[in-house]
Tab-separated table of C-alpha atoms in Angstrom:
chain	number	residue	atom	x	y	z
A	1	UNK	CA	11.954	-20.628	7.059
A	2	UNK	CA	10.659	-17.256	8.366
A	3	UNK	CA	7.622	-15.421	6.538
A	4	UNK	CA	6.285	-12.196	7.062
A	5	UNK	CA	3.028	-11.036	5.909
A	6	UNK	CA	1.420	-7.894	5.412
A	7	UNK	CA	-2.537	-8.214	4.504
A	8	UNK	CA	-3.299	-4.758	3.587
A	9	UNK	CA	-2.146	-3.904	-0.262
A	10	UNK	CA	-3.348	-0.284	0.529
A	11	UNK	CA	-4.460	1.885	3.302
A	12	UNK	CA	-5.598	5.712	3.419
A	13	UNK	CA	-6.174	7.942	6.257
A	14	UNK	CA	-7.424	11.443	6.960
A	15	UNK	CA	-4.615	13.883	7.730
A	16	UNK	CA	-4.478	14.434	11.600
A	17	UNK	CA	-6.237	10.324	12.045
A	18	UNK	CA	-4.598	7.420	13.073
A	19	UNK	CA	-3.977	4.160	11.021
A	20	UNK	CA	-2.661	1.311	11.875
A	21	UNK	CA	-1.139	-0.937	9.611
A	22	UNK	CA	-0.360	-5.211	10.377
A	23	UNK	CA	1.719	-7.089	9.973
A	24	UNK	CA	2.127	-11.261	10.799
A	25	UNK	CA	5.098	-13.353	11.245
A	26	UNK	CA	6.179	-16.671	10.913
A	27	UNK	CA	9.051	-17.965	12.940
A	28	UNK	CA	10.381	-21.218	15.340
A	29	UNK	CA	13.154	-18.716	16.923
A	30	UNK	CA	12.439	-16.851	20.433
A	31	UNK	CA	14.534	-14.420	19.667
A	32	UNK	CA	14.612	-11.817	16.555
A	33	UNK	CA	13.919	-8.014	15.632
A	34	UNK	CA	11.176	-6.724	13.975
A	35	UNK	CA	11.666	-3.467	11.865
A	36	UNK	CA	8.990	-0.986	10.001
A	37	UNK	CA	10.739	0.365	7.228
A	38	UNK	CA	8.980	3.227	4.711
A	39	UNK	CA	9.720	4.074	1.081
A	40	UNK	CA	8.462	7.040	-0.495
A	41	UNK	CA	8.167	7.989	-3.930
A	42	UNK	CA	11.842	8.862	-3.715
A	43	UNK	CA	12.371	5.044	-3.427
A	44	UNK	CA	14.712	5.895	-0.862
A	45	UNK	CA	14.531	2.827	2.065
A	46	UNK	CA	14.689	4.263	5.807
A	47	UNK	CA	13.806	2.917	8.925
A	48	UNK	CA	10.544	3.591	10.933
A	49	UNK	CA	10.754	1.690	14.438
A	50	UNK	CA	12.409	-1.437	15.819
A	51	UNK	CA	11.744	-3.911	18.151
A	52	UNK	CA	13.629	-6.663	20.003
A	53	UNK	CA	11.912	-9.740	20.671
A	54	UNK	CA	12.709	-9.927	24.082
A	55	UNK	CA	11.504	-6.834	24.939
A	56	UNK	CA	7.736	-6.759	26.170
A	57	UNK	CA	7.671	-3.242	26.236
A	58	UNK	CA	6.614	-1.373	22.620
A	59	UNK	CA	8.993	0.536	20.422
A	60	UNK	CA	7.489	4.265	19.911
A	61	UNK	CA	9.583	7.050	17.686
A	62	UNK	CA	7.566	10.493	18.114
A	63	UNK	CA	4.282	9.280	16.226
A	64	UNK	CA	5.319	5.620	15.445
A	65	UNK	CA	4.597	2.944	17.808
A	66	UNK	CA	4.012	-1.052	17.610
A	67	UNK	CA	1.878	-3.343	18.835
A	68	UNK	CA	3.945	-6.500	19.697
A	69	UNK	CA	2.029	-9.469	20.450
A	70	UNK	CA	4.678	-12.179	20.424
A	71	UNK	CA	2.659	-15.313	20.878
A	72	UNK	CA	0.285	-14.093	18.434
A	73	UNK	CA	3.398	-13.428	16.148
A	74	UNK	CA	2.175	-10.105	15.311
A	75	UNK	CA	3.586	-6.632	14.752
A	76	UNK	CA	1.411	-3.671	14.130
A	77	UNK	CA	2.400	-0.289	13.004
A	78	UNK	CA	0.385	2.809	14.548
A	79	UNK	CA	0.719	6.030	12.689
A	80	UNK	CA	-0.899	8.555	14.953
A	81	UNK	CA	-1.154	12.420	13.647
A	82	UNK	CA	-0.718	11.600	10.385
A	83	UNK	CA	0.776	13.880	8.033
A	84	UNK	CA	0.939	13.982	4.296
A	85	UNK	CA	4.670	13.583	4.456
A	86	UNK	CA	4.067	9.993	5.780
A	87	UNK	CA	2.393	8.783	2.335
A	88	UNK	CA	4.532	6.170	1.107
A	89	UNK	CA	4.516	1.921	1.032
A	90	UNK	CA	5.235	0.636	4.458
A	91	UNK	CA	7.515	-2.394	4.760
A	92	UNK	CA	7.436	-5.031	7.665
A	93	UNK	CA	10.983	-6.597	8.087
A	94	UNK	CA	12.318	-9.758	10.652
A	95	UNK	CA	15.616	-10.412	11.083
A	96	UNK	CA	16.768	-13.187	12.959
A	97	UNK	CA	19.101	-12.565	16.102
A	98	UNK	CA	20.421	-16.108	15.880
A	99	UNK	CA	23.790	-17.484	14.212
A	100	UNK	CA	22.149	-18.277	10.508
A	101	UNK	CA	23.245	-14.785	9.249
A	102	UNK	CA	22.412	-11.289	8.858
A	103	UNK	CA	19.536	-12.051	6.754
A	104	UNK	CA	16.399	-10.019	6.831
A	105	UNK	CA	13.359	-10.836	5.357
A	106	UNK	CA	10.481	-8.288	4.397
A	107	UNK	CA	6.364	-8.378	4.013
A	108	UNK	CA	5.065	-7.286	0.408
A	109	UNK	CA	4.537	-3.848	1.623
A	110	UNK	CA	1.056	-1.982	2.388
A	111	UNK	CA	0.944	1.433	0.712
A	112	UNK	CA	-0.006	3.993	2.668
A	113	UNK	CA	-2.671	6.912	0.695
A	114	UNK	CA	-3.156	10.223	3.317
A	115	UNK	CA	-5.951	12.678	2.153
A	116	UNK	CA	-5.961	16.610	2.692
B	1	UNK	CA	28.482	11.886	3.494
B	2	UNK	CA	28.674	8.805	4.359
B	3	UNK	CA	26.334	6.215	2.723
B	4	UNK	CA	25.686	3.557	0.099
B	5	UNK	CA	26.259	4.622	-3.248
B	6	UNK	CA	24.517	2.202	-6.227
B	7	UNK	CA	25.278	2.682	-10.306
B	8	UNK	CA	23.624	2.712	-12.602
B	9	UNK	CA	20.650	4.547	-11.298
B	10	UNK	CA	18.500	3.006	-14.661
B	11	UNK	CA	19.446	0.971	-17.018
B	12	UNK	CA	17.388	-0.835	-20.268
B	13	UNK	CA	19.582	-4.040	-21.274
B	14	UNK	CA	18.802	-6.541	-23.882
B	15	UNK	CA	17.946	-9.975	-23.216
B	16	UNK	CA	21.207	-12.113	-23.137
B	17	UNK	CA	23.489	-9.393	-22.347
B	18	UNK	CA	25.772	-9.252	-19.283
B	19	UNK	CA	25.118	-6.613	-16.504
B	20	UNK	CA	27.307	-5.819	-13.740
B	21	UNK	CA	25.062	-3.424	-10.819
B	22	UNK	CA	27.531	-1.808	-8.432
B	23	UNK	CA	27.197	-0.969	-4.941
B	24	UNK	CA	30.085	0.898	-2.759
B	25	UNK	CA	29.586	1.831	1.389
B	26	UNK	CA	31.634	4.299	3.285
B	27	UNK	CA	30.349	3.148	6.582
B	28	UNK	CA	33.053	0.462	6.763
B	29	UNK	CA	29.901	-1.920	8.091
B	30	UNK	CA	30.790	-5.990	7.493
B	31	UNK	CA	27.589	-7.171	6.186
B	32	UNK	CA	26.337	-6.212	2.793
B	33	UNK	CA	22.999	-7.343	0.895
B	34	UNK	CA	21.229	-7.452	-2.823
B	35	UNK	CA	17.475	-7.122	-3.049
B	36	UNK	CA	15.275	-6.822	-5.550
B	37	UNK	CA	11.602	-4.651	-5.507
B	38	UNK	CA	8.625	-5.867	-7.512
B	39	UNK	CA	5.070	-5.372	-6.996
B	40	UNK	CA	3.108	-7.398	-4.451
B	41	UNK	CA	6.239	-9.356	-3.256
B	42	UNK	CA	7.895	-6.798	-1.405
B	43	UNK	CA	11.433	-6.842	-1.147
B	44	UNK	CA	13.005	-10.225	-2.265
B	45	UNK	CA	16.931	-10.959	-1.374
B	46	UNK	CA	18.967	-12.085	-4.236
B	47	UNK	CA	22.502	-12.969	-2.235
B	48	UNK	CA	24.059	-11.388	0.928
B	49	UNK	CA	27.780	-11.318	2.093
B	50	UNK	CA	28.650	-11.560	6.220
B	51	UNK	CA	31.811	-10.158	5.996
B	52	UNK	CA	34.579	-9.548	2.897
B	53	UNK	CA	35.618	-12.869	1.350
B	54	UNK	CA	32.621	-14.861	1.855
B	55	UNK	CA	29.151	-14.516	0.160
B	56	UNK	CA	26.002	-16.290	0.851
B	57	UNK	CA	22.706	-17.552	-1.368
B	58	UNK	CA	19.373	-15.573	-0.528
B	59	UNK	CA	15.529	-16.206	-1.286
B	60	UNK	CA	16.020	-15.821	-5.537
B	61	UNK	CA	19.504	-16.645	-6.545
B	62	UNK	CA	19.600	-17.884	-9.760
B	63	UNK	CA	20.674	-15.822	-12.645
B	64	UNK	CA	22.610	-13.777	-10.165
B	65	UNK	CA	26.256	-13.900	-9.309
B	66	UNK	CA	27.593	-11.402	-6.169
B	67	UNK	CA	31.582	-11.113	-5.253
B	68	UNK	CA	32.785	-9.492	-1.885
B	69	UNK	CA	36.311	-8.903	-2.476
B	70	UNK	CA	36.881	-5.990	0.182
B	71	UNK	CA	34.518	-4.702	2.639
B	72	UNK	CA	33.326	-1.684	0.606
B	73	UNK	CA	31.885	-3.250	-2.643
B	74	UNK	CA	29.303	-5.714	-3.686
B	75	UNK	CA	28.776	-5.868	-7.137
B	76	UNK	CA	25.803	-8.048	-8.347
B	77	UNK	CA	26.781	-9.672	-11.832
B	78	UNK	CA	23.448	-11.038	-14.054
B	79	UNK	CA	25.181	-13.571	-16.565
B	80	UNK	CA	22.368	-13.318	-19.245
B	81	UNK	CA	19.911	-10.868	-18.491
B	82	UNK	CA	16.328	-12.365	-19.113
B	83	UNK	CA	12.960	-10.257	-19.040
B	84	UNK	CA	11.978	-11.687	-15.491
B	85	UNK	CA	14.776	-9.719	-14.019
B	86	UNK	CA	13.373	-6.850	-14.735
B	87	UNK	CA	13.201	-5.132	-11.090
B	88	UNK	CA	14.299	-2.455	-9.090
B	89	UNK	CA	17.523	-3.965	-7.485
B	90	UNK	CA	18.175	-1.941	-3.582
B	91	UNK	CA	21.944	-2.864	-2.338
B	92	UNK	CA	22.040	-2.776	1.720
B	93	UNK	CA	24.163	-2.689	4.181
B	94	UNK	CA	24.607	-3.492	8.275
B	95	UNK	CA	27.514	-3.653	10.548
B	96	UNK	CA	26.409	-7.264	11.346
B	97	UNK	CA	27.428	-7.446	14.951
B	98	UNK	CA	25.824	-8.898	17.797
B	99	UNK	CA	24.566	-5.374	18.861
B	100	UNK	CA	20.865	-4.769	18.428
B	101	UNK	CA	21.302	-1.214	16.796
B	102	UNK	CA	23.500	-2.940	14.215
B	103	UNK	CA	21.106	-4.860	12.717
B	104	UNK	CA	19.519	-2.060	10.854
B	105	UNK	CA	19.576	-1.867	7.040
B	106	UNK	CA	21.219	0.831	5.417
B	107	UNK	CA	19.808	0.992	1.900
B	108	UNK	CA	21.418	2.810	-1.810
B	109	UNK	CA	18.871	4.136	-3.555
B	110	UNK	CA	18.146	1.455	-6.241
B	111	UNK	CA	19.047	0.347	-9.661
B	112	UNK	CA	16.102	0.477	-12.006
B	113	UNK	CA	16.629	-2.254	-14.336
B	114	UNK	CA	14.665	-3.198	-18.000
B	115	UNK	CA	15.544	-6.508	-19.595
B	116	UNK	CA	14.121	-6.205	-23.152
């Protein structure tokens, strides 16, 4: 079975830094997406940034971008700029591209603190 | 506009009592899922459905009962509430085809539920 795991309970960063937050995956399949998804106090689920497994190249949205390093099985999240807007809890997400469902399977979240 | 729409928003049931958490999408997509939030374990899911008519078994099953009788609803059914179920409960959606956009999650905005 697939695992995801994010190591980093809680982060902080300086508005206007950079963070970067990781994430590890567990997985026998060679193919698969990878999703950031963030949660802010709203509790309101949307999606950061994508990636497709096959792709070498990394997924960037405006200030979001990944660091996909397939054989290592990781998937990195780098927040550059950051704003107060993006304090929230970060979630890590695989879903396999495979025939065993639409199933997608998230990391215990790393909560994301940015100071003034 | 067009969404996921989950009821109750909150919700403080007694122990042994039958709960039914409803979830309705507008987005006509085929694949429909139930989560549940706690602290440290990130998002955990409970059953998904592929497509109307059938229904699947996710990560934490038991005590939970899901139906998918049309494409737009997914109710999640808890027998006998018991204390441990206490969560935050986040319905989702995808359209579920092979199409690499269509594997994102479209999320309600959670049922807060207290099991007394």
């Amino acid at each position: 079975a697939q695992t995801v795991t994010q190591s980093q309970p809680e982060m902080s960063v300086q508005e206007a830094e950079t963070v970067t937050l990781s994430c590890t995956y567990d997985t026998s399949e060679s193919d698969y997406y990878l999703f950031w998804y963030k949660q802010p106090p709203s509790r309101q689920m949307i999606l950061v940034i994508r990636q497709e497994a096959y792709k070498q190249q990394n997924a960037t949205e405006n200030r979001f971008s990944v660091n996909f390093q397939k054989a290592a099985k990781s998937f990195s999240l780098k927040i550059s700029d950051s704003q107060l807007g993006d304090a929230a809890m970060y979630f890590c997400a695989y879903r396999s591209a495979g025939t065993g469902g639409f199933k997608t399977i998230f990391g215990a979240g790393t909560r994301l603190f940015v100071k003034a | 506009i067009a969404g996921i729409t989950q009821a109750p928003t909150s919700q403080i049931l007694a122990a042994g009592r039958r709960m039914t958490l409803r979830c309705t999408q507008d987005m006509r997509h085929n694949a429909m899922y139930w989560y549940r939030q706690d602290l440290g374990l990130g998002l955990r899911l409970i059953h998904y459905s592929n497509t109307a008519g059938t229904t699947g078994k996710g990560e934490v099953p038991d005590g939970y009962s899901v139906s998918r009788a049309n494409t737009d609803d997914f109710p999640l059914t808890l027998a006998s509430a018991v204390p441990s179920q206490t969560s935050v409960y986040f319905c989702a959606s995808s359209s579920g085809t092979g199409l690499s956009g269509a594997n994102v999650l479209t999320f309600g905005a959670g049922s807060r539920l207290t099991v007394l």
